[in-house]
mmCIF file of C-alpha atoms in Angstrom:
data_model
loop_
_atom_site.group_PDB
_atom_site.id
_atom_site.type_symbol
_atom_site.label_atom_id
_atom_site.label_comp_id
_atom_site.label_asym_id
_atom_site.label_seq_id
_atom_site.Cartn_x
_atom_site.Cartn_y
_atom_site.Cartn_z
ATOM 1 C CA MET A 1 64.737 102.814 118.494
ATOM 2 C CA PRO A 2 68.296 101.463 119.554
ATOM 3 C CA SER A 3 68.638 99.272 122.254
ATOM 4 C CA ALA A 4 71.151 99.537 124.995
ATOM 5 C CA ALA A 5 72.342 97.700 128.245
ATOM 6 C CA ALA A 6 70.002 96.315 130.923
ATOM 7 C CA PRO A 7 70.298 93.909 133.956
ATOM 8 C CA ARG A 8 68.756 90.830 133.841
ATOM 9 C CA PRO A 9 66.974 89.437 137.085
ATOM 10 C CA GLY A 10 69.306 87.893 139.342
ATOM 11 C CA THR A 11 72.189 89.001 137.678
ATOM 12 C CA GLU A 12 75.022 91.837 137.638
ATOM 13 C CA GLU A 13 74.335 94.563 135.231
ATOM 14 C CA ILE A 14 75.533 93.555 131.862
ATOM 15 C CA PRO A 15 75.458 95.171 128.099
ATOM 16 C CA VAL A 16 73.659 94.620 124.774
ATOM 17 C CA GLU A 17 74.435 95.734 121.768
ATOM 18 C CA VAL A 18 72.976 99.385 120.564
ATOM 19 C CA VAL A 19 72.426 97.835 117.173
ATOM 20 C CA SER A 20 72.394 94.339 115.554
ATOM 21 C CA ASP A 21 75.427 92.061 115.531
ATOM 22 C CA GLU A 22 76.471 93.072 111.884
ATOM 23 C CA GLU A 23 79.265 96.251 112.827
ATOM 24 C CA MET A 24 78.128 98.473 110.155
ATOM 25 C CA ALA A 25 74.487 98.454 111.135
ATOM 26 C CA PHE A 26 75.767 100.697 114.193
ATOM 27 C CA ILE A 27 77.831 103.286 111.588
ATOM 28 C CA ASP A 28 74.449 103.091 109.444
ATOM 29 C CA ALA A 29 72.288 104.208 112.271
ATOM 30 C CA ALA A 30 74.631 106.726 113.431
ATOM 31 C CA LEU A 31 74.649 108.364 109.990
ATOM 32 C CA ALA A 32 70.692 108.278 110.173
ATOM 33 C CA ALA A 33 70.815 109.827 113.271
ATOM 34 C CA ALA A 34 72.681 112.260 112.048
ATOM 35 C CA ALA A 35 70.590 113.056 109.306
ATOM 36 C CA ALA A 36 67.606 113.197 111.336
ATOM 37 C CA ALA A 37 69.115 115.610 113.921
ATOM 38 C CA ALA A 38 69.900 118.086 110.706
ATOM 39 C CA ALA A 39 66.605 117.855 109.376
ATOM 40 C CA ALA A 40 65.075 118.917 112.457
ATOM 41 C CA GLY A 41 67.440 121.829 112.883
ATOM 42 C CA ALA A 42 69.694 120.045 115.565
ATOM 43 C CA ARG A 43 73.309 121.286 116.117
ATOM 44 C CA PRO A 44 75.747 120.288 113.399
ATOM 45 C CA LEU A 45 78.567 117.837 114.691
ATOM 46 C CA LEU A 46 81.273 119.997 113.474
ATOM 47 C CA SER A 47 81.625 123.570 111.576
ATOM 48 C CA SER A 48 82.907 123.412 107.948
ATOM 49 C CA ALA A 49 86.229 124.662 109.092
ATOM 50 C CA ALA A 50 86.789 121.847 111.558
ATOM 51 C CA ARG A 51 85.633 119.119 109.036
ATOM 52 C CA ARG A 52 88.270 120.900 106.395
ATOM 53 C CA THR A 53 91.015 119.987 109.186
ATOM 54 C CA ALA A 54 90.088 116.662 110.058
ATOM 55 C CA ALA A 55 91.947 114.610 106.950
ATOM 56 C CA PRO A 56 91.076 110.907 107.177
ATOM 57 C CA LEU A 57 94.072 108.659 108.013
ATOM 58 C CA SER A 58 93.360 106.598 105.146
ATOM 59 C CA CYS A 59 91.906 107.917 102.091
ATOM 60 C CA ALA A 60 94.351 107.222 99.283
ATOM 61 C CA ALA A 61 92.984 107.568 95.377
ATOM 62 C CA TYR A 62 93.277 104.852 92.659
ATOM 63 C CA SER A 63 96.559 105.985 90.224
ATOM 64 C CA ALA A 64 94.650 106.365 87.235
ATOM 65 C CA ALA A 65 96.661 109.254 85.890
ATOM 66 C CA GLY A 66 98.081 109.388 82.534
ATOM 67 C CA SER A 67 101.836 109.284 82.113
ATOM 68 C CA ALA A 68 104.197 112.201 83.496
ATOM 69 C CA GLY A 69 104.774 113.264 80.075
ATOM 70 C CA GLY A 70 101.000 113.659 78.802
ATOM 71 C CA ASP A 71 99.341 117.204 78.998
ATOM 72 C CA ILE A 72 97.354 117.269 82.413
ATOM 73 C CA GLU A 73 94.006 117.959 79.937
ATOM 74 C CA ASP A 74 94.520 114.395 78.365
ATOM 75 C CA SER A 75 94.952 112.706 81.823
ATOM 76 C CA PRO A 76 91.465 111.135 83.022
ATOM 77 C CA LEU A 77 90.393 112.065 86.628
ATOM 78 C CA PRO A 78 91.909 109.709 89.295
ATOM 79 C CA ARG A 79 89.201 107.339 90.377
ATOM 80 C CA ARG A 80 88.481 107.356 94.205
ATOM 81 C CA SER A 81 89.551 104.691 96.301
ATOM 82 C CA LEU A 82 87.118 102.394 97.739
ATOM 83 C CA LEU A 83 88.015 103.758 101.323
ATOM 84 C CA ALA A 84 86.991 107.182 99.960
ATOM 85 C CA ARG A 85 83.713 106.219 98.452
ATOM 86 C CA PHE A 86 82.366 103.996 100.973
ATOM 87 C CA ARG A 87 83.849 104.436 104.553
ATOM 88 C CA GLU A 88 84.770 108.202 104.120
ATOM 89 C CA ARG A 89 84.568 109.247 108.067
ATOM 90 C CA ARG A 90 83.674 105.857 108.623
ATOM 91 C CA ALA A 91 85.630 102.929 110.047
ATOM 92 C CA LEU A 92 86.331 99.789 108.460
ATOM 93 C CA ALA A 93 84.488 96.972 110.373
ATOM 94 C CA VAL A 94 86.269 93.375 110.775
ATOM 95 C CA THR A 95 83.568 92.029 108.506
ATOM 96 C CA ASP A 96 84.837 94.174 105.776
ATOM 97 C CA ILE A 97 88.680 93.111 106.392
ATOM 98 C CA THR A 98 87.485 89.063 106.524
ATOM 99 C CA ALA A 99 84.799 89.726 103.168
ATOM 100 C CA THR A 100 88.085 91.201 101.365
ATOM 101 C CA GLU A 101 90.346 88.491 102.552
ATOM 102 C CA TRP A 102 87.627 86.043 100.896
ATOM 103 C CA CYS A 103 87.559 87.501 97.672
ATOM 104 C CA GLU A 104 87.996 90.961 96.891
ATOM 105 C CA LYS A 105 86.605 91.074 93.617
ATOM 106 C CA GLN A 106 83.214 89.962 95.376
ATOM 107 C CA MET A 107 84.073 92.660 97.954
ATOM 108 C CA GLU A 108 83.959 95.054 95.281
ATOM 109 C CA PHE A 109 81.157 93.772 93.965
ATOM 110 C CA VAL A 110 79.039 94.309 97.127
ATOM 111 C CA LEU A 111 79.973 97.801 97.586
ATOM 112 C CA GLU A 112 78.973 98.645 93.911
ATOM 113 C CA HIS A 113 75.675 96.939 94.240
ATOM 114 C CA GLY A 114 74.710 96.087 97.449
ATOM 115 C CA LYS A 115 74.632 93.062 99.373
ATOM 116 C CA PRO A 116 72.840 90.352 97.989
ATOM 117 C CA GLU A 117 69.655 88.603 99.824
ATOM 118 C CA ARG A 118 70.834 86.643 102.852
ATOM 119 C CA THR A 119 70.500 82.726 102.697
ATOM 120 C CA GLU A 120 68.424 80.860 105.206
ATOM 121 C CA ALA A 121 71.940 79.618 106.608
ATOM 122 C CA MET A 122 73.536 83.341 107.168
ATOM 123 C CA LYS A 123 69.835 84.017 108.620
ATOM 124 C CA ALA A 124 70.470 80.940 111.122
ATOM 125 C CA GLY A 125 74.135 81.718 111.959
ATOM 126 C CA SER A 126 72.907 85.481 113.044
ATOM 127 C CA ASP A 127 69.774 83.790 114.609
ATOM 128 C CA ARG A 128 72.544 81.797 117.019
ATOM 129 C CA HIS A 129 74.523 84.696 117.917
ATOM 130 C CA ALA A 130 71.649 86.426 118.809
ATOM 131 C CA GLN A 131 70.569 83.241 121.012
ATOM 132 C CA LEU A 132 73.955 82.920 122.708
ATOM 133 C CA GLU A 133 73.867 86.729 123.573
ATOM 134 C CA GLN A 134 70.718 86.476 125.036
ATOM 135 C CA GLU A 135 72.047 84.303 127.568
ATOM 136 C CA VAL A 136 74.044 86.578 129.506
ATOM 137 C CA VAL A 137 72.466 90.036 128.078
ATOM 138 C CA GLU A 138 69.059 91.756 127.492
ATOM 139 C CA ARG A 139 68.491 94.506 125.243
ATOM 140 C CA VAL A 140 66.213 97.489 125.917
ATOM 141 C CA ASP A 141 65.431 100.568 124.209
ATOM 142 C CA VAL A 142 66.894 103.475 124.314
ATOM 143 C CA ALA A 143 66.289 107.031 123.119
ATOM 144 C CA ILE A 144 69.442 108.083 120.995
ATOM 145 C CA ARG A 145 69.376 111.653 119.283
ATOM 146 C CA SER A 146 72.768 112.158 117.780
ATOM 147 C CA VAL A 147 76.042 110.129 116.772
ATOM 148 C CA GLU A 148 77.355 111.250 119.993
ATOM 149 C CA GLU A 149 75.094 109.799 121.942
ATOM 150 C CA LEU A 150 75.454 106.400 119.878
ATOM 151 C CA TRP A 151 79.164 106.186 120.357
ATOM 152 C CA ALA A 152 78.266 106.744 124.173
ATOM 153 C CA VAL A 153 76.000 103.941 124.723
ATOM 154 C CA LYS A 154 78.680 102.086 122.577
ATOM 155 C CA PHE A 155 81.344 102.892 125.054
ATOM 156 C CA MET A 156 79.193 102.032 128.007
ATOM 157 C CA ASN A 157 78.275 98.433 126.790
ATOM 158 C CA PHE A 158 82.209 97.986 126.677
ATOM 159 C CA ILE A 159 82.323 99.141 129.904
ATOM 160 C CA ILE A 160 79.608 96.927 131.503
ATOM 161 C CA GLY A 161 80.623 94.053 129.535
ATOM 162 C CA THR A 162 84.092 94.085 130.686
ATOM 163 C CA ASN A 163 82.944 94.636 134.259
ATOM 164 C CA GLN A 164 80.890 91.194 133.513
ATOM 165 C CA LEU A 165 83.592 89.557 132.098
ATOM 166 C CA MET A 166 86.162 90.209 135.116
ATOM 167 C CA PHE A 167 83.455 89.583 137.784
ATOM 168 C CA GLU A 168 81.397 86.676 136.079
ATOM 169 C CA GLY A 169 84.364 85.199 133.754
ATOM 170 C CA ILE A 170 82.489 85.721 130.423
ATOM 171 C CA THR A 171 80.870 88.361 128.306
ATOM 172 C CA ARG A 172 79.635 88.112 124.598
ATOM 173 C CA GLU A 173 78.719 90.548 121.858
ATOM 174 C CA LEU A 174 81.928 93.116 122.964
ATOM 175 C CA PRO A 175 82.270 96.432 120.687
ATOM 176 C CA VAL A 176 85.735 97.451 120.036
ATOM 177 C CA ILE A 177 87.334 100.399 117.898
ATOM 178 C CA GLY A 178 90.921 101.086 117.416
ATOM 179 C CA VAL A 179 93.447 102.154 114.480
ATOM 180 C CA VAL A 180 94.973 99.340 112.757
ATOM 181 C CA GLU A 181 97.656 100.296 109.957
ATOM 182 C CA GLY A 182 96.796 103.753 110.080
ATOM 183 C CA SER A 183 92.766 103.039 109.689
ATOM 184 C CA TRP A 184 89.972 103.237 111.969
ATOM 185 C CA MET A 185 88.525 100.038 112.656
ATOM 186 C CA ILE A 186 85.713 98.358 114.536
ATOM 187 C CA GLY A 187 84.637 95.083 115.490
ATOM 188 C CA ILE A 188 82.229 93.022 117.884
ATOM 189 C CA ILE A 189 84.098 90.353 119.698
ATOM 190 C CA ASP A 190 81.471 87.190 119.748
ATOM 191 C CA GLU A 191 82.853 85.922 122.969
ATOM 192 C CA ILE A 192 85.463 86.600 125.668
ATOM 193 C CA ARG A 193 86.326 84.084 128.913
ATOM 194 C CA MET A 194 88.242 84.499 131.726
ATOM 195 C CA PRO A 195 90.314 81.244 131.788
ATOM 196 C CA MET A 196 88.760 78.562 135.209
ATOM 197 C CA ASP A 197 92.133 77.707 136.528
ATOM 198 C CA SER A 198 94.529 80.345 137.873
ATOM 199 C CA ILE A 199 97.309 79.549 135.504
ATOM 200 C CA SER A 200 96.670 82.518 133.819
ATOM 201 C CA SER A 201 94.804 85.888 133.930
ATOM 202 C CA GLN A 202 94.339 86.984 130.654
ATOM 203 C CA PRO A 203 91.196 86.697 129.021
ATOM 204 C CA ILE A 204 90.675 84.163 125.620
ATOM 205 C CA LEU A 205 88.940 85.222 122.505
ATOM 206 C CA VAL A 206 86.545 83.067 120.792
ATOM 207 C CA ASP A 207 84.518 83.287 117.887
ATOM 208 C CA THR A 208 81.334 80.761 116.875
ATOM 209 C CA LYS A 209 80.815 79.758 113.433
ATOM 210 C CA THR A 210 77.709 77.710 112.463
ATOM 211 C CA ARG A 211 77.692 75.248 109.425
ATOM 212 C CA VAL A 212 74.775 73.769 107.724
ATOM 213 C CA ARG A 213 76.114 70.213 107.091
ATOM 214 C CA PRO A 214 78.350 68.086 109.833
ATOM 215 C CA THR A 215 81.564 68.678 108.102
ATOM 216 C CA PHE A 216 84.740 70.492 109.162
ATOM 217 C CA PRO A 217 85.759 73.725 107.621
ATOM 218 C CA SER A 218 88.101 74.137 104.907
ATOM 219 C CA GLU A 219 91.433 76.018 105.083
ATOM 220 C CA ALA A 220 90.279 78.950 103.519
ATOM 221 C CA GLN A 221 87.523 78.716 106.164
ATOM 222 C CA LYS A 222 89.644 78.830 109.244
ATOM 223 C CA ARG A 223 92.320 81.092 107.428
ATOM 224 C CA ASN A 224 89.342 83.697 107.125
ATOM 225 C CA GLY A 225 88.495 82.893 111.071
ATOM 226 C CA ARG A 226 91.968 83.247 111.835
ATOM 227 C CA LEU A 227 92.018 86.698 110.700
ATOM 228 C CA GLN A 228 88.669 87.738 112.083
ATOM 229 C CA LEU A 229 89.911 86.547 115.531
ATOM 230 C CA MET A 230 93.187 87.947 115.248
ATOM 231 C CA CYS A 231 91.709 91.687 114.390
ATOM 232 C CA TYR A 232 89.631 91.245 117.858
ATOM 233 C CA LYS A 233 93.089 90.884 119.473
ATOM 234 C CA HIS A 234 94.762 93.720 117.866
ATOM 235 C CA LEU A 235 91.805 95.946 118.782
ATOM 236 C CA TRP A 236 91.611 94.564 122.160
ATOM 237 C CA ASP A 237 95.343 94.917 122.963
ATOM 238 C CA THR A 238 95.581 98.310 121.333
ATOM 239 C CA LEU A 239 92.810 99.591 123.764
ATOM 240 C CA ILE A 240 94.580 97.895 126.901
ATOM 241 C CA ALA A 241 97.993 98.966 126.230
ATOM 242 C CA LYS A 242 98.132 102.245 124.161
ATOM 243 C CA LYS A 243 96.275 105.395 124.879
ATOM 244 C CA PHE A 244 93.405 105.829 122.826
ATOM 245 C CA PRO A 245 93.830 108.559 120.164
ATOM 246 C CA ALA A 246 90.536 110.720 121.528
ATOM 247 C CA GLU A 247 91.400 114.031 119.168
ATOM 248 C CA ASN A 248 92.205 111.809 116.262
ATOM 249 C CA PHE A 249 88.774 110.015 117.106
ATOM 250 C CA PHE A 250 86.837 113.167 117.119
ATOM 251 C CA SER A 251 88.204 114.968 114.206
ATOM 252 C CA TYR A 252 87.823 111.708 112.076
ATOM 253 C CA PHE A 253 84.298 111.219 113.152
ATOM 254 C CA ASP A 254 82.932 114.641 113.358
ATOM 255 C CA LEU A 255 82.213 114.540 116.712
ATOM 256 C CA ASP A 256 81.777 116.805 119.918
ATOM 257 C CA PRO A 257 83.630 115.947 123.078
ATOM 258 C CA ASN A 258 81.538 118.938 124.850
ATOM 259 C CA TYR A 259 78.593 117.545 123.709
ATOM 260 C CA LEU A 260 75.969 117.581 126.482
ATOM 261 C CA LEU A 261 73.618 114.193 126.988
ATOM 262 C CA SER A 262 70.106 113.929 126.673
ATOM 263 C CA ASP A 263 68.215 113.243 129.749
ATOM 264 C CA ASP A 264 67.189 109.877 128.562
ATOM 265 C CA ILE A 265 71.057 108.885 128.344
ATOM 266 C CA LYS A 266 72.290 110.348 131.260
ATOM 267 C CA GLN A 267 69.313 108.108 133.200
ATOM 268 C CA TYR A 268 70.505 105.232 131.676
ATOM 269 C CA ILE A 269 74.056 105.779 132.357
ATOM 270 C CA SER A 270 73.280 106.781 135.833
ATOM 271 C CA SER A 271 70.991 103.234 136.406
ATOM 272 C CA LEU A 272 74.460 101.680 135.188
ATOM 273 C CA GLY A 273 76.080 103.325 138.195
ATOM 274 C CA PHE A 274 77.749 106.040 136.649
ATOM 275 C CA SER A 275 77.291 110.043 136.282
ATOM 276 C CA ALA A 276 78.016 111.821 132.817
ATOM 277 C CA LYS A 277 76.528 114.733 131.633
ATOM 278 C CA THR A 278 79.169 115.332 128.229
ATOM 279 C CA PHE A 279 80.089 112.599 125.661
ATOM 280 C CA GLU A 280 83.877 113.411 127.014
ATOM 281 C CA ASP A 281 82.539 112.200 130.502
ATOM 282 C CA VAL A 282 81.840 108.819 128.903
ATOM 283 C CA LEU A 283 84.965 108.648 127.095
ATOM 284 C CA ASN A 284 86.749 108.854 130.290
ATOM 285 C CA TYR A 285 85.160 106.189 132.104
ATOM 286 C CA PHE A 286 86.066 104.179 129.043
ATOM 287 C CA ASN A 287 89.832 105.377 129.243
ATOM 288 C CA VAL A 288 90.021 104.310 132.778
ATOM 289 C CA THR A 289 88.289 101.017 132.449
ATOM 290 C CA CYS A 290 90.553 100.180 129.508
ATOM 291 C CA GLN A 291 93.717 100.939 131.674
ATOM 292 C CA ALA A 292 92.312 98.287 134.267
ATOM 293 C CA LEU A 293 91.990 95.587 131.885
ATOM 294 C CA PRO A 294 94.875 92.720 131.207
ATOM 295 C CA LEU A 295 95.865 91.983 127.904
ATOM 296 C CA SER A 296 94.392 88.833 125.985
ATOM 297 C CA GLN A 297 95.985 85.242 125.285
ATOM 298 C CA GLU A 298 97.972 84.559 122.546
ATOM 299 C CA LEU A 299 95.750 81.787 122.089
ATOM 300 C CA LEU A 300 92.640 82.150 119.998
ATOM 301 C CA LEU A 301 89.859 79.792 119.713
ATOM 302 C CA LEU A 302 87.410 79.136 116.939
ATOM 303 C CA ARG A 303 84.552 76.875 117.579
ATOM 304 C CA TYR A 304 82.421 75.367 115.028
ATOM 305 C CA GLU A 305 78.777 74.450 115.713
ATOM 306 C CA LEU A 306 76.032 72.346 113.533
ATOM 307 C CA GLN A 307 73.261 74.798 112.501
ATOM 308 C CA ALA A 308 70.548 71.918 113.228
ATOM 309 C CA ASP A 309 71.241 71.284 116.867
ATOM 310 C CA HIS A 310 74.056 73.594 117.736
ATOM 311 C CA SER A 311 76.190 70.350 118.740
ATOM 312 C CA LEU A 312 79.973 71.171 118.601
ATOM 313 C CA LEU A 313 81.460 70.222 115.398
ATOM 314 C CA GLU A 314 85.361 71.266 116.313
ATOM 315 C CA GLU A 315 86.805 73.461 118.498
ATOM 316 C CA TYR A 316 90.260 74.901 116.671
ATOM 317 C CA GLN A 317 93.058 76.888 118.603
ATOM 318 C CA PHE A 318 95.803 78.858 117.390
ATOM 319 C CA THR A 319 98.306 81.417 118.066
ATOM 320 C CA TYR A 320 98.215 84.911 117.270
ATOM 321 C CA ASP A 321 100.945 85.944 114.691
ATOM 322 C CA SER A 322 101.421 89.548 114.411
ATOM 323 C CA ARG A 323 103.608 89.245 111.666
ATOM 324 C CA TRP A 324 101.050 87.514 109.335
ATOM 325 C CA PHE A 325 97.950 89.441 110.597
ATOM 326 C CA LYS A 326 100.039 92.712 109.562
ATOM 327 C CA ASP A 327 101.147 91.349 105.907
ATOM 328 C CA GLN A 328 96.967 90.226 105.720
ATOM 329 C CA ILE A 329 95.872 93.909 107.014
ATOM 330 C CA GLN A 330 98.532 95.771 104.369
ATOM 331 C CA GLU A 331 97.408 93.488 101.728
ATOM 332 C CA VAL A 332 93.429 94.282 102.534
ATOM 333 C CA LEU A 333 94.033 98.140 102.999
ATOM 334 C CA ASN A 334 95.939 98.191 99.439
ATOM 335 C CA PHE A 335 92.716 96.848 98.013
ATOM 336 C CA TRP A 336 90.578 99.109 99.910
ATOM 337 C CA GLN A 337 93.314 102.508 99.368
ATOM 338 C CA GLY A 338 93.327 101.794 95.609
ATOM 339 C CA SER A 339 96.850 101.039 95.289
ATOM 340 C CA ARG A 340 95.964 98.040 93.076
ATOM 341 C CA GLU A 341 92.792 96.622 90.954
ATOM 342 C CA PRO A 342 90.956 93.857 93.167
ATOM 343 C CA LYS A 343 92.401 90.255 93.005
ATOM 344 C CA PHE A 344 89.988 87.097 92.154
ATOM 345 C CA ALA A 345 90.324 83.994 94.188
ATOM 346 C CA THR A 346 93.116 81.813 93.492
ATOM 347 C CA GLU A 347 92.801 78.798 91.444
ATOM 348 C CA GLU A 348 92.818 76.372 94.174
ATOM 349 C CA GLU A 349 89.679 78.458 95.863
ATOM 350 C CA ARG A 350 87.642 78.792 92.859
ATOM 351 C CA TRP A 351 85.107 76.738 94.679
ATOM 352 C CA LYS A 352 84.122 80.011 96.461
ATOM 353 C CA CYS A 353 82.748 80.904 93.023
ATOM 354 C CA SER A 354 79.476 78.395 93.200
ATOM 355 C CA PHE A 355 78.761 80.197 96.399
ATOM 356 C CA CYS A 356 78.816 83.889 94.896
ATOM 357 C CA LYS A 357 75.663 85.299 94.196
ATOM 358 C CA PHE A 358 77.692 87.708 91.522
ATOM 359 C CA ALA A 359 79.069 85.015 89.680
ATOM 360 C CA SER A 360 77.463 85.690 86.734
ATOM 361 C CA LYS A 361 78.589 89.636 86.330
ATOM 362 C CA CYS A 362 82.598 88.522 87.378
ATOM 363 C CA PRO A 363 84.808 88.904 84.577
ATOM 364 C CA MET A 364 86.977 85.801 85.715
ATOM 365 C CA ILE A 365 83.894 83.298 85.307
ATOM 366 C CA ALA A 366 83.229 84.919 81.973
ATOM 367 C CA SER A 367 87.071 84.496 80.814
ATOM 368 C CA MET A 368 86.958 80.867 82.270
ATOM 369 C CA SER A 369 83.520 79.986 80.052
ATOM 370 C CA ARG A 370 85.505 81.441 76.674
ATOM 371 C CA CYS A 371 88.555 79.063 77.098
#
């Protein structure tokens, strides 16, 4: 059963994630809930006519057709893009973006063959994030019956999390969503802090990474972390500075704004101090909350901890670079939209291949072994 926000004894009411820390787990749970609802004879999310009119924002296909002069019968069918095949009616996760930047070929392998088994180091990193989350939030079970209710709880978690930020100076595991370069994207901000001094009233976004060995991260790892935090800043600032594209949101994700919330969800929302009957009521609270929040700082913070004892190895501050960020996102989207074939790790970063579970299947490794 999905979990949602609950107050900790002696503290303000604070949010917790609907599902795990993995961004895509939320969407997977939503699809499972929709399938279960359909199997039980529940109301369809949208009519087939509405689905036909709700065209995805980004759904390009691979350019695999033959030459213009050939017969159409001789031309192979165009290969659908990875975005259309694996994220249709779903948002790209920030982790999709960073995994693609790390190695596009590895990302393609993951999509085609599934994620490899998680390593002990990966499990330890997830456990550490869960521990940090539990310092400020507590999970409770909430019965959720539809995709609309999953999103409703997600929006309420954002509302309560930002209230905690403004009143207590910190929040963790905050969900954000928005459109980036024409594609829907979701993410979960690791940590947001309000500055302790009175110089700035803008929050700073923080992400904590754990390391197995007491060594400093490589430039490739830092670059990947910079991209992740810049994604979060872009999503946060867009929510604050621009009107949330509600109609596009409803149509793209096949959601009914007039969906009547269940008694369990209404009771949960009421326990947080709000009153809502429909999904759109919750979205209206979300919009009002966004309009009252400040933009985030230009400075972003990456923290690196040792897994063994959580000691701090390094704190790395850097400045948001809008031009660099846009170039990186466009490059990643070119891959997802099928504008080109996936790239391999550069020669300078081939060390990544020694950690890749798909190395034995990689054509680049095969070609190198023949040389």
